[in-house]
mmCIF file of C-alpha atoms in Angstrom:
data_model
loop_
_atom_site.group_PDB
_atom_site.id
_atom_site.type_symbol
_atom_site.label_atom_id
_atom_site.label_comp_id
_atom_site.label_asym_id
_atom_site.label_seq_id
_atom_site.Cartn_x
_atom_site.Cartn_y
_atom_site.Cartn_z
ATOM 1 C CA MET A 1 150.747 129.067 61.236
ATOM 2 C CA GLY A 2 148.381 126.933 59.159
ATOM 3 C CA ILE A 3 147.827 124.445 56.429
ATOM 4 C CA PRO A 4 144.783 123.702 54.221
ATOM 5 C CA TRP A 5 142.049 122.018 56.200
ATOM 6 C CA ASP A 6 142.114 119.112 53.562
ATOM 7 C CA ASP A 7 145.587 118.327 54.576
ATOM 8 C CA VAL A 8 145.054 118.181 58.194
ATOM 9 C CA VAL A 9 144.096 114.515 57.917
ATOM 10 C CA LEU A 10 145.451 112.345 54.823
ATOM 11 C CA ILE A 11 144.350 108.777 54.279
ATOM 12 C CA GLN A 12 146.221 106.510 52.039
ATOM 13 C CA GLN A 13 144.359 103.308 51.526
ATOM 14 C CA GLY A 14 146.103 99.984 51.067
ATOM 15 C CA LYS A 15 146.626 98.995 47.461
ATOM 16 C CA LYS A 16 145.382 95.541 47.862
ATOM 17 C CA PRO A 17 143.505 93.473 50.518
ATOM 18 C CA GLY A 18 145.745 93.012 53.589
ATOM 19 C CA ASP A 19 147.817 96.127 53.060
ATOM 20 C CA PRO A 20 147.706 98.803 55.826
ATOM 21 C CA SER A 21 145.813 102.026 55.169
ATOM 22 C CA VAL A 22 148.148 104.858 56.482
ATOM 23 C CA ILE A 23 146.464 107.835 58.319
ATOM 24 C CA THR A 24 148.506 110.914 58.737
ATOM 25 C CA VAL A 25 147.306 113.831 61.067
ATOM 26 C CA ASN A 26 149.199 117.256 61.071
ATOM 27 C CA CYS A 27 147.532 120.016 63.158
ATOM 28 C CA PRO A 28 147.998 121.782 66.372
ATOM 29 C CA ASP A 29 148.265 119.941 69.443
ATOM 30 C CA LYS A 30 146.083 119.560 72.404
ATOM 31 C CA ALA A 31 146.036 117.455 75.634
ATOM 32 C CA GLY A 32 144.910 113.945 74.816
ATOM 33 C CA LEU A 33 144.573 114.320 71.042
ATOM 34 C CA GLY A 34 146.265 110.997 70.238
ATOM 35 C CA CYS A 35 143.846 109.210 72.405
ATOM 36 C CA ASP A 36 140.908 110.946 70.870
ATOM 37 C CA LEU A 37 142.080 110.216 67.377
ATOM 38 C CA CYS A 38 142.747 106.518 68.282
ATOM 39 C CA ARG A 39 139.348 106.203 69.783
ATOM 40 C CA ILE A 40 137.776 107.427 66.501
ATOM 41 C CA VAL A 41 139.996 104.914 64.441
ATOM 42 C CA VAL A 42 138.710 102.052 66.761
ATOM 43 C CA ASP A 43 135.212 103.208 66.541
ATOM 44 C CA PHE A 44 135.514 102.635 62.759
ATOM 45 C CA GLY A 45 136.484 98.962 63.164
ATOM 46 C CA LEU A 46 140.232 99.537 62.475
ATOM 47 C CA SER A 47 143.184 98.027 64.357
ATOM 48 C CA ILE A 48 146.415 100.027 64.686
ATOM 49 C CA THR A 49 149.404 97.854 63.552
ATOM 50 C CA LYS A 50 152.158 100.474 63.882
ATOM 51 C CA GLY A 51 152.354 104.153 64.810
ATOM 52 C CA ASP A 52 154.458 107.208 65.194
ATOM 53 C CA PHE A 53 153.882 110.383 67.451
ATOM 54 C CA CYS A 54 155.692 113.692 67.627
ATOM 55 C CA THR A 55 154.919 117.100 69.125
ATOM 56 C CA ASP A 56 156.567 120.104 70.419
ATOM 57 C CA GLY A 57 153.684 120.932 72.441
ATOM 58 C CA ASN A 58 152.099 123.182 69.908
ATOM 59 C CA TRP A 59 151.970 121.271 66.721
ATOM 60 C CA CYS A 60 151.858 117.562 66.289
ATOM 61 C CA TYR A 61 152.353 114.909 63.629
ATOM 62 C CA ILE A 62 150.892 111.604 63.935
ATOM 63 C CA VAL A 63 151.063 108.641 61.400
ATOM 64 C CA LEU A 64 148.977 105.380 62.148
ATOM 65 C CA TRP A 65 149.037 102.215 60.115
ATOM 66 C CA THR A 66 145.678 100.523 60.189
ATOM 67 C CA ILE A 67 143.791 97.496 59.039
ATOM 68 C CA PRO A 68 140.206 96.447 59.415
ATOM 69 C CA GLN A 69 139.285 94.171 62.384
ATOM 70 C CA PRO A 70 138.008 91.009 61.435
ATOM 71 C CA SER A 71 134.460 91.395 62.577
ATOM 72 C CA SER A 72 134.258 94.771 60.998
ATOM 73 C CA TRP A 73 132.406 95.958 57.921
ATOM 74 C CA ARG A 74 133.435 98.155 55.001
ATOM 75 C CA VAL A 75 135.259 101.421 56.141
ATOM 76 C CA ASP A 76 133.736 104.751 55.071
ATOM 77 C CA TRP A 77 136.967 106.539 54.542
ATOM 78 C CA GLU A 78 135.396 109.875 53.851
ATOM 79 C CA SER A 79 133.434 109.645 57.057
ATOM 80 C CA LEU A 80 136.485 108.628 58.922
ATOM 81 C CA LYS A 81 138.480 111.548 57.562
ATOM 82 C CA THR A 82 135.631 113.924 58.528
ATOM 83 C CA ARG A 83 135.395 112.616 62.136
ATOM 84 C CA LEU A 84 139.194 112.764 62.492
ATOM 85 C CA GLN A 85 139.273 116.287 61.327
ATOM 86 C CA SER A 86 136.459 117.247 63.931
ATOM 87 C CA ALA A 87 138.913 116.080 66.634
ATOM 88 C CA CYS A 88 141.687 118.200 65.616
ATOM 89 C CA PRO A 89 141.969 121.853 66.921
ATOM 90 C CA SER A 90 141.381 124.280 63.822
ATOM 91 C CA CYS A 91 144.428 125.774 62.075
ATOM 92 C CA LEU A 92 142.578 128.906 61.505
ATOM 93 C CA MET A 93 141.916 129.867 65.115
ATOM 94 C CA SER A 94 144.018 130.236 68.281
ATOM 95 C CA PHE A 95 145.252 127.162 70.050
ATOM 96 C CA TYR A 96 143.833 128.277 73.375
ATOM 97 C CA PHE A 97 140.433 128.991 71.916
ATOM 98 C CA ASN A 98 140.238 125.539 70.478
ATOM 99 C CA GLN A 99 141.334 123.757 73.686
ATOM 100 C CA GLN A 100 138.522 125.360 75.284
ATOM 101 C CA SER A 101 135.811 124.768 72.474
ATOM 102 C CA ASN A 102 136.904 121.053 71.943
ATOM 103 C CA GLY A 103 136.727 120.157 75.607
ATOM 104 C CA SER A 104 133.325 121.631 76.243
ATOM 105 C CA ARG A 105 131.474 119.976 73.372
ATOM 106 C CA THR A 106 128.514 117.866 74.551
ATOM 107 C CA SER A 107 126.420 115.565 72.392
ATOM 108 C CA THR A 108 122.601 115.534 72.524
ATOM 109 C CA TRP A 109 120.886 112.321 73.565
ATOM 110 C CA TYR A 110 118.084 110.751 71.468
ATOM 111 C CA MET A 111 115.857 107.869 72.452
ATOM 112 C CA LEU A 112 115.328 105.078 69.830
ATOM 113 C CA LYS A 113 112.404 102.839 70.809
ATOM 114 C CA MET A 114 111.920 99.540 68.921
ATOM 115 C CA PHE A 115 109.273 96.984 69.293
ATOM 116 C CA CYS A 116 110.116 93.655 67.544
ATOM 117 C CA VAL A 117 109.517 89.945 67.137
ATOM 118 C CA ASP A 118 112.282 88.235 69.266
ATOM 119 C CA ARG A 119 114.893 85.930 67.572
ATOM 120 C CA LYS A 120 118.416 84.898 67.934
ATOM 121 C CA GLY A 121 120.971 87.634 66.982
ATOM 122 C CA LEU A 122 118.391 90.425 67.032
ATOM 123 C CA LEU A 123 120.175 92.716 69.507
ATOM 124 C CA HIS A 124 123.420 92.377 67.450
ATOM 125 C CA ASP A 125 121.791 93.189 64.183
ATOM 126 C CA VAL A 126 120.326 96.427 65.693
ATOM 127 C CA THR A 127 123.665 97.247 67.197
ATOM 128 C CA LYS A 128 125.609 96.567 63.945
ATOM 129 C CA ALA A 129 123.200 98.726 61.982
ATOM 130 C CA LEU A 130 123.504 101.803 64.658
ATOM 131 C CA CYS A 131 127.411 101.421 64.402
ATOM 132 C CA GLN A 132 127.238 101.604 60.586
ATOM 133 C CA LEU A 133 124.989 104.754 60.879
ATOM 134 C CA GLU A 134 127.640 106.324 63.228
ATOM 135 C CA LEU A 135 125.397 106.368 66.130
ATOM 136 C CA THR A 136 126.920 105.666 69.541
ATOM 137 C CA ILE A 137 124.956 103.656 72.120
ATOM 138 C CA GLN A 138 125.184 105.616 75.544
ATOM 139 C CA ARG A 139 122.570 103.541 77.274
ATOM 140 C CA VAL A 140 120.365 100.743 76.403
ATOM 141 C CA LYS A 141 117.315 98.847 78.161
ATOM 142 C CA VAL A 142 116.164 95.572 76.610
ATOM 143 C CA MET A 143 112.995 93.639 77.621
ATOM 144 C CA THR A 144 111.604 90.594 76.320
ATOM 145 C CA THR A 145 107.789 90.032 76.758
ATOM 146 C CA PRO A 146 105.953 86.839 77.460
ATOM 147 C CA ASP A 147 104.655 86.410 73.961
ATOM 148 C CA ASP A 148 108.247 86.571 72.476
ATOM 149 C CA LYS A 149 108.469 90.178 71.472
ATOM 150 C CA VAL A 150 111.117 92.504 72.531
ATOM 151 C CA LEU A 151 111.167 96.264 73.535
ATOM 152 C CA ASP A 152 114.463 97.915 72.934
ATOM 153 C CA LEU A 153 115.203 101.413 74.321
ATOM 154 C CA PHE A 154 118.533 102.772 72.941
ATOM 155 C CA PHE A 155 119.714 106.065 74.160
ATOM 156 C CA ILE A 156 121.926 107.214 71.377
ATOM 157 C CA THR A 157 124.079 110.156 70.199
ATOM 158 C CA ASP A 158 124.984 111.007 66.537
ATOM 159 C CA ASN A 159 128.689 111.365 65.635
ATOM 160 C CA MET A 160 127.479 113.203 62.567
ATOM 161 C CA ASP A 161 125.354 115.623 64.601
ATOM 162 C CA LEU A 162 122.388 115.364 62.275
ATOM 163 C CA LEU A 163 119.666 113.546 64.429
ATOM 164 C CA HIS A 164 118.067 116.941 64.976
ATOM 165 C CA THR A 165 116.963 116.829 61.346
ATOM 166 C CA LYS A 166 113.707 114.986 60.358
ATOM 167 C CA GLN A 167 115.590 113.358 57.508
ATOM 168 C CA ARG A 168 118.340 111.872 59.552
ATOM 169 C CA ARG A 169 115.701 110.385 61.917
ATOM 170 C CA GLU A 170 113.633 108.982 59.099
ATOM 171 C CA ASP A 171 116.742 107.435 57.447
ATOM 172 C CA THR A 172 117.773 105.743 60.598
ATOM 173 C CA CYS A 173 114.294 104.116 61.218
ATOM 174 C CA GLU A 174 114.168 103.230 57.522
ATOM 175 C CA ARG A 175 117.581 101.485 57.640
ATOM 176 C CA LEU A 176 116.621 99.591 60.868
ATOM 177 C CA SER A 177 113.301 98.564 59.203
ATOM 178 C CA ILE A 178 115.200 97.119 56.375
ATOM 179 C CA VAL A 179 117.723 95.305 58.367
ATOM 180 C CA LEU A 180 115.041 93.664 60.450
ATOM 181 C CA GLY A 181 112.409 93.095 57.745
ATOM 182 C CA GLU A 182 109.240 91.712 59.167
ATOM 183 C CA ASP A 183 110.521 91.308 62.607
ATOM 184 C CA CYS A 184 110.435 94.980 63.144
ATOM 185 C CA ILE A 185 106.916 96.042 64.416
ATOM 186 C CA ASN A 186 107.449 99.710 65.346
ATOM 187 C CA CYS A 187 110.285 102.124 65.340
ATOM 188 C CA GLU A 188 110.493 105.480 66.915
ATOM 189 C CA LEU A 189 113.226 108.039 67.311
ATOM 190 C CA HIS A 190 112.938 111.280 69.290
ATOM 191 C CA LEU A 191 114.942 113.738 71.453
ATOM 192 C CA ALA A 192 115.558 112.042 74.952
ATOM 193 C CA LEU A 193 114.222 113.950 77.983
ATOM 194 C CA PRO A 194 116.993 115.640 80.025
ATOM 195 C CA GLU A 195 116.498 113.315 82.970
ATOM 196 C CA TYR A 196 117.698 110.365 81.014
ATOM 197 C CA GLU A 197 121.253 111.560 80.557
ATOM 198 C CA SER A 198 121.706 112.048 84.342
ATOM 199 C CA GLN A 199 120.629 108.600 85.119
ATOM 200 C CA GLN A 200 123.877 107.150 85.278
ATOM 201 C CA GLY A 201 123.006 104.223 87.740
ATOM 202 C CA PHE A 202 121.133 100.978 87.395
ATOM 203 C CA SER A 203 120.201 98.001 89.481
ATOM 204 C CA SER A 204 122.628 97.460 92.112
ATOM 205 C CA LEU A 205 125.447 94.774 91.922
ATOM 206 C CA SER A 206 126.047 92.167 94.588
ATOM 207 C CA GLU A 207 129.196 92.671 96.686
ATOM 208 C CA ALA A 208 130.747 89.596 95.240
ATOM 209 C CA VAL A 209 130.150 90.624 91.621
ATOM 210 C CA ALA A 210 131.380 94.160 92.363
ATOM 211 C CA GLU A 211 134.515 92.834 93.968
ATOM 212 C CA GLU A 212 135.360 90.511 90.977
ATOM 213 C CA LEU A 213 134.713 93.257 88.379
ATOM 214 C CA PHE A 214 136.392 96.239 89.993
ATOM 215 C CA SER A 215 139.235 94.807 91.950
ATOM 216 C CA SER A 216 142.713 96.362 91.264
ATOM 217 C CA GLU A 217 144.415 93.146 92.130
ATOM 218 C CA LEU A 218 143.028 90.804 89.494
ATOM 219 C CA SER A 219 146.354 89.445 88.860
ATOM 220 C CA ASN A 220 146.312 87.773 92.221
ATOM 221 C CA LYS A 221 142.699 86.717 92.193
ATOM 222 C CA LYS A 222 141.614 82.981 91.851
ATOM 223 C CA ALA A 223 138.013 83.642 90.935
ATOM 224 C CA CYS A 224 136.995 81.215 88.359
ATOM 225 C CA SER A 225 135.285 83.653 85.913
ATOM 226 C CA GLN A 226 138.473 85.782 85.678
ATOM 227 C CA ASP A 227 140.610 82.885 85.306
ATOM 228 C CA LEU A 228 142.240 82.371 81.928
ATOM 229 C CA LYS A 229 142.615 79.276 79.749
ATOM 230 C CA PRO A 230 146.125 77.736 79.640
ATOM 231 C CA ASP A 231 146.762 79.266 76.186
ATOM 232 C CA MET A 232 145.951 82.673 77.397
ATOM 233 C CA LYS A 233 148.233 82.703 80.423
ATOM 234 C CA LYS A 234 150.838 84.776 78.535
ATOM 235 C CA ILE A 235 148.627 88.124 78.772
ATOM 236 C CA LYS A 236 149.715 88.150 82.406
ATOM 237 C CA THR A 237 153.156 89.213 81.340
ATOM 238 C CA ALA A 238 153.868 92.972 80.613
ATOM 239 C CA MET A 239 157.170 94.711 81.081
ATOM 240 C CA ILE A 240 157.370 98.478 81.570
ATOM 241 C CA MET A 241 160.850 100.109 82.025
ATOM 242 C CA VAL A 242 161.465 103.748 82.940
ATOM 243 C CA ASP A 243 164.695 105.446 81.656
ATOM 244 C CA ASN A 244 165.643 109.027 82.653
ATOM 245 C CA PHE A 245 169.016 108.728 81.222
ATOM 246 C CA MET A 246 168.205 108.652 77.380
ATOM 247 C CA SER A 247 166.817 112.186 76.994
ATOM 248 C CA PRO A 248 167.769 115.289 78.990
ATOM 249 C CA ALA A 249 164.077 116.591 78.841
ATOM 250 C CA HIS A 250 162.022 113.579 78.742
ATOM 251 C CA THR A 251 161.225 110.286 80.593
ATOM 252 C CA LEU A 252 161.461 107.112 78.347
ATOM 253 C CA LEU A 253 158.824 104.541 78.913
ATOM 254 C CA GLN A 254 159.649 101.136 77.190
ATOM 255 C CA ILE A 255 156.594 98.716 76.909
ATOM 256 C CA GLN A 256 156.582 95.203 76.077
ATOM 257 C CA CYS A 257 153.468 93.248 76.112
ATOM 258 C CA VAL A 258 151.176 90.752 74.207
ATOM 259 C CA ASP A 259 149.334 92.233 71.280
ATOM 260 C CA GLN A 260 145.528 92.717 71.804
ATOM 261 C CA LYS A 261 142.712 94.796 70.351
ATOM 262 C CA ASN A 262 142.740 98.476 71.009
ATOM 263 C CA LEU A 263 146.062 98.106 72.884
ATOM 264 C CA VAL A 264 147.262 101.460 71.529
ATOM 265 C CA TYR A 265 143.923 103.232 72.587
ATOM 266 C CA ASP A 266 144.337 101.777 76.061
ATOM 267 C CA ILE A 267 147.710 103.191 76.632
ATOM 268 C CA LEU A 268 147.177 106.543 75.231
ATOM 269 C CA ARG A 269 143.767 106.707 77.262
ATOM 270 C CA THR A 270 145.820 105.957 80.498
ATOM 271 C CA ALA A 271 148.231 108.639 79.646
ATOM 272 C CA LYS A 272 145.643 111.201 78.931
ATOM 273 C CA ASP A 273 143.719 110.364 82.306
ATOM 274 C CA CYS A 274 147.120 110.528 84.225
ATOM 275 C CA ASN A 275 147.797 113.878 82.673
ATOM 276 C CA ILE A 276 150.931 112.563 80.844
ATOM 277 C CA GLN A 277 152.177 114.167 77.680
ATOM 278 C CA ILE A 278 153.691 112.171 74.995
ATOM 279 C CA ALA A 279 156.351 114.021 73.064
ATOM 280 C CA TYR A 280 157.412 111.333 70.842
ATOM 281 C CA GLY A 281 156.237 107.837 70.480
ATOM 282 C CA ARG A 282 156.858 104.809 68.436
ATOM 283 C CA ILE A 283 154.709 101.831 68.099
ATOM 284 C CA SER A 284 156.322 98.849 66.484
ATOM 285 C CA PRO A 285 154.401 96.095 64.596
ATOM 286 C CA SER A 286 153.441 92.906 66.356
ATOM 287 C CA LEU A 287 156.285 90.271 66.284
ATOM 288 C CA GLU A 288 155.148 86.700 67.339
ATOM 289 C CA GLY A 289 152.035 88.242 68.962
ATOM 290 C CA ARG A 290 153.839 90.854 71.194
ATOM 291 C CA ARG A 291 154.361 94.556 70.754
ATOM 292 C CA ASN A 292 157.050 97.059 71.816
ATOM 293 C CA MET A 293 156.410 100.671 72.374
ATOM 294 C CA ASP A 294 158.837 103.561 73.154
ATOM 295 C CA LEU A 295 157.206 106.701 74.571
ATOM 296 C CA PHE A 296 159.146 109.931 75.439
ATOM 297 C CA ILE A 297 156.883 111.508 78.190
ATOM 298 C CA GLN A 298 156.646 114.518 80.509
ATOM 299 C CA LYS A 299 154.369 115.563 83.243
ATOM 300 C CA ALA A 300 151.816 118.462 82.707
ATOM 301 C CA ASP A 301 154.305 120.964 83.827
ATOM 302 C CA GLY A 302 156.925 119.772 81.194
ATOM 303 C CA LYS A 303 159.218 117.995 83.725
ATOM 304 C CA LYS A 304 160.533 114.476 83.672
ATOM 305 C CA ILE A 305 159.141 111.980 86.030
ATOM 306 C CA ILE A 306 161.821 111.545 88.568
ATOM 307 C CA ASP A 307 160.055 110.644 91.914
ATOM 308 C CA PRO A 308 160.278 106.741 92.308
ATOM 309 C CA ASP A 309 156.667 106.825 93.818
ATOM 310 C CA ASN A 310 155.403 108.555 90.735
ATOM 311 C CA GLN A 311 157.195 106.135 88.406
ATOM 312 C CA THR A 312 155.701 103.037 90.209
ATOM 313 C CA ALA A 313 152.142 104.518 90.292
ATOM 314 C CA LEU A 314 152.376 105.268 86.548
ATOM 315 C CA CYS A 315 153.670 101.848 85.799
ATOM 316 C CA SER A 316 151.276 100.013 87.984
ATOM 317 C CA ARG A 317 148.483 101.902 86.329
ATOM 318 C CA LEU A 318 149.619 101.075 82.835
ATOM 319 C CA LYS A 319 150.189 97.454 83.624
ATOM 320 C CA GLU A 320 146.738 97.098 85.005
ATOM 321 C CA GLU A 321 145.160 98.671 81.945
ATOM 322 C CA ILE A 322 147.173 96.556 79.626
ATOM 323 C CA LEU A 323 146.453 93.337 81.296
ATOM 324 C CA HIS A 324 143.040 93.990 82.260
ATOM 325 C CA PRO A 325 141.340 96.535 80.234
ATOM 326 C CA LEU A 326 137.946 94.851 80.303
ATOM 327 C CA ARG A 327 136.426 92.617 83.041
ATOM 328 C CA VAL A 328 134.181 89.571 82.276
ATOM 329 C CA THR A 329 132.300 87.459 84.548
ATOM 330 C CA ILE A 330 129.120 85.499 84.751
ATOM 331 C CA ALA A 331 126.890 85.182 87.824
ATOM 332 C CA ASN A 332 123.603 84.255 89.190
ATOM 333 C CA ARG A 333 120.832 86.899 89.397
ATOM 334 C CA GLY A 334 118.041 85.323 91.351
ATOM 335 C CA PRO A 335 116.994 82.395 89.168
ATOM 336 C CA ASP A 336 118.682 83.841 86.073
ATOM 337 C CA THR A 337 122.304 83.760 84.670
ATOM 338 C CA GLU A 338 123.789 87.209 84.030
ATOM 339 C CA LEU A 339 126.827 88.005 81.843
ATOM 340 C CA LEU A 340 128.621 91.192 82.995
ATOM 341 C CA VAL A 341 131.284 93.241 81.226
ATOM 342 C CA ALA A 342 132.975 96.192 82.715
ATOM 343 C CA ASN A 343 135.599 98.696 81.595
ATOM 344 C CA PRO A 344 136.851 101.955 82.924
ATOM 345 C CA ALA A 345 135.312 105.165 81.424
ATOM 346 C CA GLU A 346 137.588 108.056 80.452
ATOM 347 C CA LEU A 347 137.794 111.105 82.670
ATOM 348 C CA SER A 348 136.054 112.903 79.969
ATOM 349 C CA GLY A 349 133.133 110.607 80.635
ATOM 350 C CA LYS A 350 133.481 108.619 77.387
ATOM 351 C CA GLY A 351 133.143 104.972 77.554
ATOM 352 C CA ARG A 352 135.163 102.388 75.449
ATOM 353 C CA PRO A 353 134.320 102.100 71.839
ATOM 354 C CA ARG A 354 132.353 99.076 70.478
ATOM 355 C CA VAL A 355 132.146 97.061 73.614
ATOM 356 C CA PHE A 356 128.437 96.394 73.184
ATOM 357 C CA TYR A 357 128.854 95.546 69.448
ATOM 358 C CA ASP A 358 131.738 92.994 70.365
ATOM 359 C CA VAL A 359 129.614 91.185 73.137
ATOM 360 C CA THR A 360 126.635 90.985 71.074
ATOM 361 C CA VAL A 361 128.443 89.331 68.188
ATOM 362 C CA ALA A 362 130.109 86.787 70.487
ATOM 363 C CA LEU A 363 126.767 85.897 71.849
ATOM 364 C CA LYS A 364 125.270 85.628 68.302
ATOM 365 C CA MET A 365 128.285 83.427 67.096
ATOM 366 C CA LEU A 366 127.401 81.194 70.274
ATOM 367 C CA GLY A 367 123.645 81.240 69.431
ATOM 368 C CA ILE A 368 122.764 82.567 72.765
ATOM 369 C CA CYS A 369 119.474 84.861 73.068
ATOM 370 C CA VAL A 370 119.467 87.837 75.374
ATOM 371 C CA PHE A 371 116.621 88.151 77.663
ATOM 372 C CA SER A 372 117.296 91.609 78.738
ATOM 373 C CA ALA A 373 120.240 94.027 78.682
ATOM 374 C CA GLU A 374 121.209 97.203 80.129
ATOM 375 C CA ILE A 375 124.384 99.681 80.004
ATOM 376 C CA GLY A 376 125.027 101.808 83.269
ATOM 377 C CA ARG A 377 127.794 103.430 85.180
ATOM 378 C CA HIS A 378 129.260 102.281 88.450
ATOM 379 C CA SER A 379 131.495 104.371 90.607
ATOM 380 C CA THR A 380 134.343 103.137 92.831
ATOM 381 C CA SER A 381 136.692 105.087 95.038
ATOM 382 C CA ASP A 382 139.045 106.053 92.311
ATOM 383 C CA ARG A 383 137.147 105.904 89.013
ATOM 384 C CA GLU A 384 133.963 105.457 86.961
ATOM 385 C CA TRP A 385 133.156 102.220 85.112
ATOM 386 C CA GLU A 386 130.803 101.463 82.327
ATOM 387 C CA VAL A 387 129.065 98.189 83.075
ATOM 388 C CA TYR A 388 127.163 95.969 80.473
ATOM 389 C CA ARG A 389 124.655 93.483 81.863
ATOM 390 C CA PHE A 390 122.986 90.647 79.737
ATOM 391 C CA LEU A 391 120.500 88.302 81.150
ATOM 392 C CA LEU A 392 120.946 85.127 79.214
ATOM 393 C CA ASP A 393 118.484 82.708 77.813
ATOM 394 C CA GLU A 394 118.847 78.861 78.133
ATOM 395 C CA SER A 395 119.891 77.079 74.975
ATOM 396 C CA LEU A 396 120.510 73.484 74.249
ATOM 397 C CA GLU A 397 124.155 74.053 73.403
ATOM 398 C CA PHE A 398 124.813 76.093 76.548
ATOM 399 C CA PRO A 399 122.793 74.890 79.503
ATOM 400 C CA LEU A 400 123.361 77.658 81.928
ATOM 401 C CA ALA A 401 123.454 75.518 85.061
ATOM 402 C CA SER A 402 126.691 73.936 83.637
ATOM 403 C CA ALA A 403 129.946 75.466 85.053
ATOM 404 C CA ARG A 404 131.603 74.592 81.765
ATOM 405 C CA ALA A 405 129.084 76.338 79.683
ATOM 406 C CA LYS A 406 129.509 79.485 81.792
ATOM 407 C CA SER A 407 133.247 79.228 81.149
ATOM 408 C CA GLU A 408 132.881 78.790 77.500
ATOM 409 C CA ILE A 409 130.595 81.939 77.398
ATOM 410 C CA VAL A 410 133.006 84.007 79.375
ATOM 411 C CA ASP A 411 136.094 82.811 77.317
ATOM 412 C CA ARG A 412 134.430 83.586 73.788
ATOM 413 C CA VAL A 413 133.318 87.051 74.975
ATOM 414 C CA ARG A 414 136.673 87.914 76.511
ATOM 415 C CA ARG A 415 138.554 86.703 73.169
ATOM 416 C CA THR A 416 136.163 88.629 70.913
ATOM 417 C CA LEU A 417 136.785 91.786 72.980
ATOM 418 C CA MET A 418 140.413 91.272 73.174
ATOM 419 C CA GLY A 419 140.721 90.208 69.578
ATOM 420 C CA TRP A 420 142.374 86.890 70.268
#
C-alpha cells in the first residue's frame, strides 16, 4: 500500500482573503496522529474552522479547513507541508516500524544567549522572530540588570532539525540582530549542555498559587483571578453526551461548547492522552460562537466504552480541558507582582504551542514590561504542567498595587490565549 510522498499532504490555499485553506492528509494511521497534526497547524498560527477524520485503524484520511489567527504572520505553506509530512508514518515502510521510530524521536536542545538594551515589547519581538524561524522555546530565563539591560537565555529546539549546521545558527543570530537593531548588544547560539534538558523544575510556587493553578475543580472556585467577567460566563457551559446505540462498534461522543482558540487540539490531545482512538470525527463550523463535534471512538483494545464509570471519567476530563485548557492568575512574589500561566503538558512531554508568544503579545499590547520570565514544569499527582512566570514592571497605565489593574491584565492575557 502506498501513494506518492507529495500526495500524503495536500494544501489548497484560499482563493481570496478570508477564504479557508484546506489541508488534506492521506497516510498510514498511528496513535495520536490527529493530535500531532493539529499541533503543527496551531504552531503555524492557523485556526481550524472545520474538520473531518476517518480511519480504519491502518489508514487515515483527514481534512482540515483553516484560517490564520488574527495575531499571526504570513504562513509558509511549503514549510507547513514539510512539517505535516514529517509527522506522518511513511508509506514506504512497515506501519509497525514507523510507530516505533516516530515515537522515539527526540530533539536536541540549543541555548540562545542574548544581551540587549531593555525596552517595551522586546521579549515578544524575540519570541515572534524565533517562531517565524520555526524554533520552539522549551525553557527561558530572562533577567533585567540595574543598568536597563536584559540577559535572555532561551533553550530551543529546531523544527527543521538544522541547528547543528553553522549556517542555520548564523542565520538565526543575523535575523535576531536585524529584528532588534541597535538594541542587540550580543547574540550567541550553541548546543546546550545535557544537564539543562533534565532541569525541569524552577523556583517553588506558594501553596495558594499552586491550588489556584492546578485545582481540578475550577468551576466551583471563587478565587478572583480565575473568576470571569460577565461576558465570558458562557464558557462555563459545555455539553458532552455519550451514545452507544448509534453504532454497533463505536461509542458516539457529541460535544457542544463555546468556540475558542485551539479547541480541536485540546480535544484530540485529551483523547490521545486517555488512549482513546477516534475512528470517525466531524467538526462543524462555529455557529453563533459555539461548536458541535461528533466523534465515534473506541478504547485501545477496539471496544466500545460501556462502563458508566469510564464514561463519566472521560466526559469529566474532556469538560475540564474544554473549560479550562489554560490557567491564568496574578499573585504577589515578595514585593513584586507575578503573572502565572499554566497548561497541561502532553503525556509525550510536549507543551502547548504558542503560549509564550500569546502571553508576550498581550503584555506588549498593554504596554507592560517584563522584569524577568521563566518557563518550567510542575508535577501534580495526576499530570505534569508547563508553567510560565513573568515578573511585571510597574507602569502608569497599570499600577500593580491596584486590584482593578491586576484583573485587567489577567483578562487580557486570558482573552488572547483563548482567542476571544
